[in-house]
Tab-separated table of C-alpha atoms and ligand atoms in Angstrom:
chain	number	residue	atom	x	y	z
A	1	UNK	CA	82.731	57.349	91.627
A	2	UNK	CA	81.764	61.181	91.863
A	3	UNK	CA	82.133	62.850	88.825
A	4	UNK	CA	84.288	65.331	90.595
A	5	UNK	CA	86.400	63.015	91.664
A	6	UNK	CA	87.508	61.949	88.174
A	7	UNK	CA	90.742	63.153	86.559
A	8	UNK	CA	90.609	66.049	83.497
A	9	UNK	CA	90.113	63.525	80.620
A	10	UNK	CA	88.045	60.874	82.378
A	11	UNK	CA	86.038	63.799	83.283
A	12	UNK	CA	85.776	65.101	79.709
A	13	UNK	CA	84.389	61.821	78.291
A	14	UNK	CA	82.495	60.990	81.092
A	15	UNK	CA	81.878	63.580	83.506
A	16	UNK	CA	78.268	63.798	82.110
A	17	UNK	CA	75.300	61.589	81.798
A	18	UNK	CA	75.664	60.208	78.668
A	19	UNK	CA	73.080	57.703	78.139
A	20	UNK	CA	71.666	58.880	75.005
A	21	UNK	CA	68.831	57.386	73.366
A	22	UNK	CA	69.493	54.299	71.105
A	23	UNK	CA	72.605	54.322	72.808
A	24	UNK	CA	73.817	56.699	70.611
A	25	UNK	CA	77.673	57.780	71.903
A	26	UNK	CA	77.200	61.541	70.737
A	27	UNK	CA	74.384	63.923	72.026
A	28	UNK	CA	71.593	64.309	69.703
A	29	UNK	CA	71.813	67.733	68.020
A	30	UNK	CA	68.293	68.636	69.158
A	31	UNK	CA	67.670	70.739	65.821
A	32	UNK	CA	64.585	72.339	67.084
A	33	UNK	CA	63.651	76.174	67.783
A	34	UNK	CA	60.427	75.188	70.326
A	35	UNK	CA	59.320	72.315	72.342
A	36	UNK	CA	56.115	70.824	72.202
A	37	UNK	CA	54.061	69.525	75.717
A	38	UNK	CA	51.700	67.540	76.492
A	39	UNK	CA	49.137	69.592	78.160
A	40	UNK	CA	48.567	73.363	79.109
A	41	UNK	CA	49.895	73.118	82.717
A	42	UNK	CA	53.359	71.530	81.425
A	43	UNK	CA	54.408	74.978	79.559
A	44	UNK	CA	52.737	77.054	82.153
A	45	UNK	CA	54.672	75.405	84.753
A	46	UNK	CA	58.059	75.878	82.783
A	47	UNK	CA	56.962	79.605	82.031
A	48	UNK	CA	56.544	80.222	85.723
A	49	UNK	CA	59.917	78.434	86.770
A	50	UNK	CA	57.870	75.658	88.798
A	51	UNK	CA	59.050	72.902	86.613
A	52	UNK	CA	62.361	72.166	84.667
A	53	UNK	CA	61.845	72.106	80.855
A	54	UNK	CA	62.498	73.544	77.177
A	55	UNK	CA	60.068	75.730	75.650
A	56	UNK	CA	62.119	77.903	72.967
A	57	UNK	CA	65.969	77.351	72.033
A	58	UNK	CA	66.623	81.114	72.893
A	59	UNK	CA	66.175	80.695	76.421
A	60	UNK	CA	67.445	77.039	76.438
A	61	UNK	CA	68.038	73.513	73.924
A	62	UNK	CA	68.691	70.011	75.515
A	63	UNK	CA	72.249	70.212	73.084
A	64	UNK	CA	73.175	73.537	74.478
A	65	UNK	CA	72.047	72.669	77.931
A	66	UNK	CA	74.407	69.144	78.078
A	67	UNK	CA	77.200	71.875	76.930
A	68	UNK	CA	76.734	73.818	80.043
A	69	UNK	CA	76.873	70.858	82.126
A	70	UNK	CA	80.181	69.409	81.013
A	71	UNK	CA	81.692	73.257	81.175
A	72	UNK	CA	79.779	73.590	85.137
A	73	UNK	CA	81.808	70.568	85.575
A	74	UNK	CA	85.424	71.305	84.373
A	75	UNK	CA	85.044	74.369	86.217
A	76	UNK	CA	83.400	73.155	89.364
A	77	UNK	CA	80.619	75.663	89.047
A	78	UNK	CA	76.897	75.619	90.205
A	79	UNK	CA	75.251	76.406	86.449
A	80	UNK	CA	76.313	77.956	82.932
A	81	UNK	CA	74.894	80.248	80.213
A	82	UNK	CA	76.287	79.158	77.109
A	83	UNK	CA	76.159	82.052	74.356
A	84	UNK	CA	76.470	82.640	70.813
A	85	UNK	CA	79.903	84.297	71.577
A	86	UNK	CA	82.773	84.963	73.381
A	87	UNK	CA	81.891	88.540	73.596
A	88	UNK	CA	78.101	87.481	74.241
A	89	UNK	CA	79.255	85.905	77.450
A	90	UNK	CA	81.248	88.863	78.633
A	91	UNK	CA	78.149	91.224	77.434
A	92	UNK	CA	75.707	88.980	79.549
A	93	UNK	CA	78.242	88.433	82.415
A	94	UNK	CA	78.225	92.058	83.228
A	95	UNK	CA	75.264	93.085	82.318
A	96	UNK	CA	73.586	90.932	84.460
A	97	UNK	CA	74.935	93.086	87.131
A	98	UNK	CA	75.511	96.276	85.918
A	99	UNK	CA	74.020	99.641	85.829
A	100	UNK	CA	74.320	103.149	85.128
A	101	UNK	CA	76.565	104.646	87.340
A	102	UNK	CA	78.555	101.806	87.797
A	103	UNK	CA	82.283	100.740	87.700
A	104	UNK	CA	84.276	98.189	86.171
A	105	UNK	CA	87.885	97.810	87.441
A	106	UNK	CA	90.060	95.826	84.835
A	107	UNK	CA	93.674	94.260	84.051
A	108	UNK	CA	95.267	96.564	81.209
A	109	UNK	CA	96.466	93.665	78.749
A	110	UNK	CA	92.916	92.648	78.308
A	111	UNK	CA	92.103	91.243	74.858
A	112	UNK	CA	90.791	94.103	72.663
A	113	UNK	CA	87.291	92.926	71.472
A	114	UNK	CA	86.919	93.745	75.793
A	115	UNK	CA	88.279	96.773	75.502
A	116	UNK	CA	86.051	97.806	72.808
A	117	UNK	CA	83.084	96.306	74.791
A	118	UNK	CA	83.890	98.640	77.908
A	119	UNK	CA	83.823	101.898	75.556
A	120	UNK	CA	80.998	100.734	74.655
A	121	UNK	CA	79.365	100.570	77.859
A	122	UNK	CA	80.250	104.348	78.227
A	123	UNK	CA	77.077	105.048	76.327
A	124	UNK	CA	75.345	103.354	79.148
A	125	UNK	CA	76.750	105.082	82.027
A	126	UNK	CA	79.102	102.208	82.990
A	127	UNK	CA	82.957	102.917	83.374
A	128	UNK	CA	85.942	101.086	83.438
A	129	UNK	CA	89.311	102.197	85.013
A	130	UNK	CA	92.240	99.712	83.879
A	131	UNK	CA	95.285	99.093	86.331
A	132	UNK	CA	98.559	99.984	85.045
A	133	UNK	CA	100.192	96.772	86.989
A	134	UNK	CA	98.567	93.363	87.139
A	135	UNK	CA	99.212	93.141	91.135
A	136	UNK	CA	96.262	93.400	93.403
A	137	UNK	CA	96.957	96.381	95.183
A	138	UNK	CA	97.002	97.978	91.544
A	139	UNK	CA	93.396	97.305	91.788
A	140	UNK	CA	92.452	98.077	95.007
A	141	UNK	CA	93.599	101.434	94.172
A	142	UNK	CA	91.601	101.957	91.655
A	143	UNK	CA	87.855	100.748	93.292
A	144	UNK	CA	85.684	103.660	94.934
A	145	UNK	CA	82.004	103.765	96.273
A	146	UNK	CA	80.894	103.113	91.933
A	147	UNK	CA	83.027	99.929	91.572
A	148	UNK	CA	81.031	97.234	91.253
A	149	UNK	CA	83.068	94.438	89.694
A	150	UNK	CA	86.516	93.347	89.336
A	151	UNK	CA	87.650	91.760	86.151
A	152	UNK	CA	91.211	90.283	84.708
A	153	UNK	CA	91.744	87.396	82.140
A	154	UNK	CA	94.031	84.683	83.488
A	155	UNK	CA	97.380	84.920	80.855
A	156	UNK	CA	97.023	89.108	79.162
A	157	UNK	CA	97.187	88.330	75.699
A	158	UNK	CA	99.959	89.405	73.990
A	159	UNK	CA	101.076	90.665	76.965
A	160	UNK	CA	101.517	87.535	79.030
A	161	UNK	CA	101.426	88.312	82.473
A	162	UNK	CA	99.465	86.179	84.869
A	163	UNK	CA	96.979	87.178	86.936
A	164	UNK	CA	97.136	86.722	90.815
A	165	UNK	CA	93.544	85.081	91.199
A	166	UNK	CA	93.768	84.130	94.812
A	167	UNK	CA	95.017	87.715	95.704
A	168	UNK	CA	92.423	89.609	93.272
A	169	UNK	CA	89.645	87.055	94.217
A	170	UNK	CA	90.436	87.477	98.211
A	171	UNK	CA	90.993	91.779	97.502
A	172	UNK	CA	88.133	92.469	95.895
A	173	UNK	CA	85.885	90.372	98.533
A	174	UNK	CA	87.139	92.806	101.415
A	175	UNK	CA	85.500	95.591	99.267
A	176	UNK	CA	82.086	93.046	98.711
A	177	UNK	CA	82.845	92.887	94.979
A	178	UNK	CA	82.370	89.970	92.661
A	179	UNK	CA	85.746	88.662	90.789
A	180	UNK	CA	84.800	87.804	87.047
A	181	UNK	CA	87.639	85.998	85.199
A	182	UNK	CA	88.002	85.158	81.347
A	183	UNK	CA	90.168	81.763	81.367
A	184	UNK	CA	90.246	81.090	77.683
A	185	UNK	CA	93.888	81.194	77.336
A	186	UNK	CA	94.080	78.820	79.879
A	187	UNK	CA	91.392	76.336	79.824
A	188	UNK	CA	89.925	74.399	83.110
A	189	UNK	CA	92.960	72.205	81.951
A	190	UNK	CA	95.291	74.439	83.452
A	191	UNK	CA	93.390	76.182	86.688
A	192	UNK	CA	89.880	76.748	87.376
A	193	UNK	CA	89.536	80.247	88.702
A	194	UNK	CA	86.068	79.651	90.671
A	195	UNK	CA	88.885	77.105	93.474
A	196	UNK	CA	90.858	80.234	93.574
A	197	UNK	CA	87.872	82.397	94.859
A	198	UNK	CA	86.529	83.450	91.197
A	199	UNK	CA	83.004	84.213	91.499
A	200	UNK	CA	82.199	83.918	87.746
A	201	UNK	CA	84.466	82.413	84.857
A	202	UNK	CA	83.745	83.274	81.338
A	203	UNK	CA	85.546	81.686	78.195
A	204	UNK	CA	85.951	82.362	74.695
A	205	UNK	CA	84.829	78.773	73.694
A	206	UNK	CA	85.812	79.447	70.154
A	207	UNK	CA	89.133	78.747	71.414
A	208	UNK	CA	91.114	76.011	72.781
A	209	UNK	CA	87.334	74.498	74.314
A	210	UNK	CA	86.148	73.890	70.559
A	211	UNK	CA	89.521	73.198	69.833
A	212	UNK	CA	89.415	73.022	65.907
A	213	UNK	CA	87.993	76.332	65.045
A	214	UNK	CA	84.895	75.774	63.763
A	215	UNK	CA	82.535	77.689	65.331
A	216	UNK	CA	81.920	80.767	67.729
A	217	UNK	CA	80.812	80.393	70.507
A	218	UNK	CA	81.177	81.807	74.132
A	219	UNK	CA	80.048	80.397	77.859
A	220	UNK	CA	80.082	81.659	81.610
A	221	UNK	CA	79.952	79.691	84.561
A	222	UNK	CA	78.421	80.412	87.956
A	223	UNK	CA	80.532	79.693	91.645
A	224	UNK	CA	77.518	80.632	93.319
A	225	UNK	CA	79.308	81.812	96.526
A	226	UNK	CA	79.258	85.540	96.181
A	227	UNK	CA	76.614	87.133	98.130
A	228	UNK	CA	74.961	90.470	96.073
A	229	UNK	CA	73.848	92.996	98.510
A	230	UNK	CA	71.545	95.631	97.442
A	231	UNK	CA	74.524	97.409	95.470
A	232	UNK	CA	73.125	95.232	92.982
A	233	UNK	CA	70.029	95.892	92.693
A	234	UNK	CA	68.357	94.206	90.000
A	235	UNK	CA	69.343	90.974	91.907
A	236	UNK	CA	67.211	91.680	94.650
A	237	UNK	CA	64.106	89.982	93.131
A	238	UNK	CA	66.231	86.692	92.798
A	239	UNK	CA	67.593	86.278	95.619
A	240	UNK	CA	64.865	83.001	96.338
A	241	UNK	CA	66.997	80.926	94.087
A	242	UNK	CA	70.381	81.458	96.697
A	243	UNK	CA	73.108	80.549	95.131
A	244	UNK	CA	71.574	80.458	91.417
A	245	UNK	CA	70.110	84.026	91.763
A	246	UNK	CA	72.797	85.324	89.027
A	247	UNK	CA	72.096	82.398	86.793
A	248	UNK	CA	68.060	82.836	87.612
A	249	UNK	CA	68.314	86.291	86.335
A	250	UNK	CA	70.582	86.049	83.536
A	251	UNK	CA	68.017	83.216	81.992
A	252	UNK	CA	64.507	85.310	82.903
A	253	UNK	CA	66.211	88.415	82.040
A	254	UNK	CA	68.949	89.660	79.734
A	255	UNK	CA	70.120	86.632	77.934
A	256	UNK	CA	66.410	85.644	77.390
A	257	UNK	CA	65.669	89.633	75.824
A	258	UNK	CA	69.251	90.065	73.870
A	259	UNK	CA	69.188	86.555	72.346
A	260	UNK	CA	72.507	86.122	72.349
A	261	UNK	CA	72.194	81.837	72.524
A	262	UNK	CA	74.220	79.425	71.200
A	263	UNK	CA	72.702	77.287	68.307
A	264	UNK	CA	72.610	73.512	69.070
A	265	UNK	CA	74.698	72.658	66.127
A	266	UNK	CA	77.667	74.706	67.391
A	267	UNK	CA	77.026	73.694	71.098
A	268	UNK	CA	77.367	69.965	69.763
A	269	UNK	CA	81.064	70.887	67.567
A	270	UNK	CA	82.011	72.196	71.087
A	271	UNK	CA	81.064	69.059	72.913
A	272	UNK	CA	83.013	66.854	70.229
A	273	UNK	CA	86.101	69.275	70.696
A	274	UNK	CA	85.536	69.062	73.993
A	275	UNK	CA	86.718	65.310	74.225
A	276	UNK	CA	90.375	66.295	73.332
A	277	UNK	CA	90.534	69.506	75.437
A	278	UNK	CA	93.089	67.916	77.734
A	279	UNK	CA	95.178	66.052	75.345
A	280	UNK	CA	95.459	69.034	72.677
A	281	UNK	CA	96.198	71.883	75.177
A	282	UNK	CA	98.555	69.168	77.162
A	283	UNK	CA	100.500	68.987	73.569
A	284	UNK	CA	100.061	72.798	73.180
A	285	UNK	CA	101.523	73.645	76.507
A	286	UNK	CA	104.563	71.343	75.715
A	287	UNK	CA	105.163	72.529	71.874
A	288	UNK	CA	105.227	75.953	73.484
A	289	UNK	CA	107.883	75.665	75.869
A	290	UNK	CA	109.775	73.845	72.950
A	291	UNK	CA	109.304	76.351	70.443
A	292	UNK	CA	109.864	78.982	72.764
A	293	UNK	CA	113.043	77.528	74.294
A	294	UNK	CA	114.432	77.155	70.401
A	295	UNK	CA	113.463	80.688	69.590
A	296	UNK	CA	115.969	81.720	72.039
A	297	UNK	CA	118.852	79.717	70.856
A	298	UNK	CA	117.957	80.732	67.264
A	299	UNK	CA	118.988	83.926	67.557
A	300	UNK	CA	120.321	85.485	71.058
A	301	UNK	CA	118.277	89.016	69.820
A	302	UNK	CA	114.893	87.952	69.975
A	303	UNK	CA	113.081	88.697	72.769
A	304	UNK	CA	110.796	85.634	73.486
A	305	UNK	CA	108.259	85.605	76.139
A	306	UNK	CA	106.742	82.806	77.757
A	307	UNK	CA	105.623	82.328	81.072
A	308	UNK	CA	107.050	78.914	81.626
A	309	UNK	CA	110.056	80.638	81.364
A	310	UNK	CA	112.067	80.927	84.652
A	311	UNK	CA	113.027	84.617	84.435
A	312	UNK	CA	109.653	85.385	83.315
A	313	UNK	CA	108.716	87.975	85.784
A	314	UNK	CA	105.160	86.066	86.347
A	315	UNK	CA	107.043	82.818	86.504
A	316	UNK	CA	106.339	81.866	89.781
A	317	UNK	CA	102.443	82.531	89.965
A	318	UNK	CA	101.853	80.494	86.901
A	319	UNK	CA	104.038	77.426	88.346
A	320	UNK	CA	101.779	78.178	91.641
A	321	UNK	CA	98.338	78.438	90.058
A	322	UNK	CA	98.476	76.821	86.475
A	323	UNK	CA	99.072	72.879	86.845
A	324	UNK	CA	102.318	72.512	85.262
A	325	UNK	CA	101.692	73.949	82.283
A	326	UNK	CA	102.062	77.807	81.054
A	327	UNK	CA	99.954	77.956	78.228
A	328	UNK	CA	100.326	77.593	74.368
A	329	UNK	CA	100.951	81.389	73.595
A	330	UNK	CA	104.502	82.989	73.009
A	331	UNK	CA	105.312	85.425	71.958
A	332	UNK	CA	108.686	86.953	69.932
A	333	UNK	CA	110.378	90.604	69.146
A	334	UNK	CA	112.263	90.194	66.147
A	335	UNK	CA	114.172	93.515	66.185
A	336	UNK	CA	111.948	95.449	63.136
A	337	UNK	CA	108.369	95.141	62.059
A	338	UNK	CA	109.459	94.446	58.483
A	339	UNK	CA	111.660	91.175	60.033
A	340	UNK	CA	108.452	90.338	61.450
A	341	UNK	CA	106.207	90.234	58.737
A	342	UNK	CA	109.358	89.147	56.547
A	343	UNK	CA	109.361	85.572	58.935
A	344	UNK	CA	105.568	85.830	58.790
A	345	UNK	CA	105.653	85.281	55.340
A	346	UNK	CA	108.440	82.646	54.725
A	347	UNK	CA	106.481	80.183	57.656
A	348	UNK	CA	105.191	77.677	55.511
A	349	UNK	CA	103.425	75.372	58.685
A	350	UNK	CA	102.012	78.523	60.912
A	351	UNK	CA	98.504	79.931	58.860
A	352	UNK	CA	98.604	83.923	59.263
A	353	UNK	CA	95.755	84.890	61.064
A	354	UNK	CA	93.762	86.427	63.711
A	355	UNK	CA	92.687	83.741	66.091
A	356	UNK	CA	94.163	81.327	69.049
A	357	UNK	CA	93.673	77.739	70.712
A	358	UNK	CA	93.462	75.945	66.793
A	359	UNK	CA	94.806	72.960	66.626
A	360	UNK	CA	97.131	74.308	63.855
A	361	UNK	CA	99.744	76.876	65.000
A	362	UNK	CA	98.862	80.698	64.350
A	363	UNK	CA	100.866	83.606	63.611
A	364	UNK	CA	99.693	87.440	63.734
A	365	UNK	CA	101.502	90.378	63.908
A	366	UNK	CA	99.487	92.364	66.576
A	367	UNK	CA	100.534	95.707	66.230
A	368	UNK	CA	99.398	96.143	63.026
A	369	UNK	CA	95.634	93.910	63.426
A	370	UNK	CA	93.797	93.718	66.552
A	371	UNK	CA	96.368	96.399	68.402
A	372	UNK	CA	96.190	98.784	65.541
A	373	UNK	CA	93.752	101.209	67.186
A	374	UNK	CA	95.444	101.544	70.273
A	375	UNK	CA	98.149	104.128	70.975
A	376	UNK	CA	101.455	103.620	71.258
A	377	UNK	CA	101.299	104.084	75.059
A	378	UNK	CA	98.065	101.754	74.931
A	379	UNK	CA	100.055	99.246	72.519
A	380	UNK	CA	103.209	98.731	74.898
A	381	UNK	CA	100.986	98.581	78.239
A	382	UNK	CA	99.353	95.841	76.641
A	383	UNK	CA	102.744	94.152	75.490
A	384	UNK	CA	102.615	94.741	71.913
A	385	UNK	CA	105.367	96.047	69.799
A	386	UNK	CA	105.723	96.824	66.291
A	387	UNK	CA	108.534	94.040	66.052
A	388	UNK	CA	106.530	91.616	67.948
A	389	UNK	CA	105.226	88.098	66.453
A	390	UNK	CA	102.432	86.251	68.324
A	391	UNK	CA	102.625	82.689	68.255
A	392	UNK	CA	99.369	80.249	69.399
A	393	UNK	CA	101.276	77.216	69.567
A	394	UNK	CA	99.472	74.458	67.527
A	395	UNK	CA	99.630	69.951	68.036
A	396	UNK	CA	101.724	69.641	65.150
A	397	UNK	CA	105.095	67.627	65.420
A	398	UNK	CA	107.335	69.768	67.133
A	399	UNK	CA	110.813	69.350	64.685
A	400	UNK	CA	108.168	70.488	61.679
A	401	UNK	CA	107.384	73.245	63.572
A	402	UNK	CA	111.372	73.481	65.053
A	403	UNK	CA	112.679	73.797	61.385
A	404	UNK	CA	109.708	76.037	59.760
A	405	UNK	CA	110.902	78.799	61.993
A	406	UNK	CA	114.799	78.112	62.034
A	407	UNK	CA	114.017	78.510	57.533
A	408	UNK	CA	111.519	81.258	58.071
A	409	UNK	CA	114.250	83.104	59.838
A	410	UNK	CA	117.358	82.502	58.350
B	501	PLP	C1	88.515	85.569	71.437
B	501	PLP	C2	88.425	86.084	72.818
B	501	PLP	C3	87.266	86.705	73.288
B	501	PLP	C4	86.073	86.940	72.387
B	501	PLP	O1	85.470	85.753	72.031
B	501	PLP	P1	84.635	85.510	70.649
B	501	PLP	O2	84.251	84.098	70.766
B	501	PLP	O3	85.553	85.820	69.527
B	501	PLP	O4	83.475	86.446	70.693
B	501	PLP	C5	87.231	87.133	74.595
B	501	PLP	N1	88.298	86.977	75.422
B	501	PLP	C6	89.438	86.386	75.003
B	501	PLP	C7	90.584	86.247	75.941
B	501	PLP	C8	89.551	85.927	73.699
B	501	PLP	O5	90.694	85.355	73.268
C-alpha cells in the first residue's frame, strides 16, 4: 500500500519508514552537532551536493530530517525545511525569494508576530500591502509589476475568516506569482493547501502539530509545481534541481547562513505529538462546535464566532475546503472588556495565556496582549475587540468545559 494512499492516522503512525535500529518504535534522537565519514571523498561529495548525507545539524540531523518527511507527507509535498520556529519558517519561506524592491501581498487578519515580521522587512526594501477583504479579487487589486508573492493563513486568527485557497492559489498564478499559505490553525488534518494549488505551506509546529506545547518549533513544505522565472532571481542558479530548486536553495543558502534549525530533541517531541495530530484536533474541532453552540444559548448577547457556524459569513468555504471540521478556535464578545477579563478570571479549567493548538483549552483576551499595538482601525480589521475572549478549544471532557464557562459567567 502507497503511503499516500493511507488514511490521516494510519498515515501518522506509519506513513514513514520506521524501521529503526534495534527495532526501536521511536526515532533515535540523533544528539549530535556533526557527522563523522569514512573517508575524504564521502564529506566532499555531501559538500558538493553529489551524494545524500549529514555533515553538521545546522544544515541537516537524521531526527530533524525524519520530521520533514512525515510533515512532506501529510501535506503531499516534494521536501521540507524544518526550523527552529514558527516565525523562522515564515523568515526563510520568503526570504528565499525575496529581494529589495519587492512586494508581499497579504490577508489583513494575519497573526501579529507576521505582521511584525513584514515591518520588519521594510528595512530591507521589501513591502507588504494587506487586503482589506479576504476575497481574491481583494488581492488581485492590490499586486503591481513589484509583487512577488501572495500570502494568507488558512482560518485569520482572531478574526476567523477563511481563506479562498483555490481562488487565491488559481489568481495569483495568472499574475506568475507563488501562493505561500500558513495552515497552523488548521492542520493537514483539516485541508492541505499545496491540493488546492498552494505552492508552499508553512506551519507554526508549536501548535496543534506538537500538540502538547512543549517546544517551538516551525516547518515549510515544498509543492514543487511553481515555475520561478527570472523575477526571482536568486533562483536562477538552481533551477538544475526542477522541482526542488526552492528547497535546493533554501538548504545551500539562507537557512544554512541564518541558522535558524530545529534541534533534534524538539524535532523528536514533534514527531511523538505528531502520532495524535488527528485524534486531538478531531476532538478539538468537535469541543469547539460544542462550546461554541452553548456559548450562544448561555447568553443571547454574546457574539460567538465560529466558522462551523451556518450564518458564519465564511461558512460555506470552510464546509467546501476544510474536511468536516472548522477548527478548534472561537471566539466570544462579551459586551465590556472588564466582563471579559471578569469570566477570564473565574474559568477555573481554561489556563490564561498566549498560545493555541494545546491540548488544554486557552483563553486570552487579545485586545489587550498580542493586539495591543495595533490601532483601533488595525484591531477591528483583524477581528479583535476590546470585549472579545479568544478561546483555543482544548481535548478535555466537554460538560467540564460546558459548566466552567456557564460558572465563569454567571
Ligand atoms: C504561533 C504562530 C506563528 C509563529 O510561530 P512560532 O512557532 O511562535 O514562532 C505563525 N503563524 C501562526 C498562525 C501562529 O499561530
Amino acid at each position: 500500500m502507497q503511503a499516500t494512499e493511507l488514511g490521516f492516522n494510519t498515515m501518522l503512525l506509519h506513513g514513514v519508514d520506521t524501521s529503526y535500529s534495534h527495532g526501536a518504535t521511536h526515532v533515535p534522537i540523533y544528539q549530535s552537532s556533526a557527522f563523522r565519514h569514512e573517508n575524504a571523498e564521502e564529506l566532499e561529495n555531501i559538500f558538493t551536493n553529489k551524494s545524500m548525507g549529514f555533515s553538521y545539524s545546522r544544515i541537516n540531523n537524521p531526527t530533524v530530517e525524519d520530521f520533514e518527511k512525515r510533515i512532506t507527507l501529510l501535506e503531499g509535498g516534494i521536501g521540507s525545511v524544518a526550523c527552529s520556529s514558527g516565525m523562522s519558517a515564515l523568515f526563510n519561506a520568503f526570504m528565499n525569494i525575496l529581494q529589495s524592491g519587492d512586494e508581499v501581498v497579504a490577508s489583513a487578519g494575519l497573526y501579529g508576530g507576521t505582521v511584525e515580521l513584514f515591518e520588519d522587512l521594510e528595512a530591507f526594501g521589501i513591502t507588504t500591502r494587506y487586503v482589506k477583504e479576504n476575497v481574491p479579487e481583494a488581492y488581485e487589486e492590490l499586486i503591481n509589476d513589484k509583487t512577488r508573492v501572495i500570502f494568507a493563513e488558512t482560518i485569520g486568527n482572531p478574526k476567523l475568516d477563511v481563506t479562498d485557497i483555490k481562488g487565491l492559489a488559481d489568481m495569483a498564478h495568472a499574475h506568475k506569482l507563488p501562493l505561500i499559505i500558513d495552515n497552523t490553525t488548521t492542520t493537514p488534518m483539516l485541508v492541505k493547501p499545496l491540493s488546492l494549488g498552494a505552492d508552499i505551506v508553512v506551519h507554526s509546529s508549536s501548535k496543534y502539530i506538537n500538540g502538547n506545547s512543549d517546544a517551538i518549533s516551525g516547518v515549510l513544505v515544498s509543492g514543487g509545481k511553481f515555475h520561478f522565472d527570472e523575477r526571482y532571481p536568486g533562483l536562477l542558479p538552481y533551477k538544475k534541481y526542477g522541482p526542488y530548486a526552492y528547497i535546493a536553495k533554501l538548504r545551500n543558502g539562507l537557512f544554512r547562513s541564518t541558522g535558524g534549525c530545529l534541534s533534534p530533541q524538539n524535532a523528536f517531541l514533534n514527531i511523538l505529538g505528531l502520532e495524535t495530530l488527528g485524534l486531538r484536533v478531531e476532538r478539538q474541532c468537535e469541543n469547539a462546535w460544542e462550546l461554541a453552540q452553548y456559548l450562544r444559548v448561555l447568553d443571547q448577547d454574546f457574539v460567538v464566532n465560529y466558522p462551523g457556524f451556518f450564518d458564519h459569513p465564511d461558512h460555506r468555504l470552510a464546509s467546501e475546503q476544510f474536511n468536516n471540521h472548522y477548527g478548534a478556535i472561537v471566539t466570544v464578545r462579551v459586551g465590556s472588556k472588564e466582563r471579559a477579563f471578569s469570566i477570564m478570571n473565574k474559568l477555573k479549567i481554561p489556563y490564561i495565556l498566549s498560545n493555541i493548538g494545546d491540548t488544554k483549552t486557552l483563553v486570552l483576551h487579545p485586545a489587550s496582549t498580542i493586539a495591543v499595538h495595533l490601532s483601533k482601525e488595525e484591531q477591528e480589521q483583524s477581528g479583535v475587540y476590546d470585549d472579545l475572549i479568544r478561546i483555543s478549544v482544548g481535548i478535555e471532557n466537554i460538560d467540564d468545559l460546558k459548566k466552567d464557562f456557564e460558572q465563569a459567567i454567571q
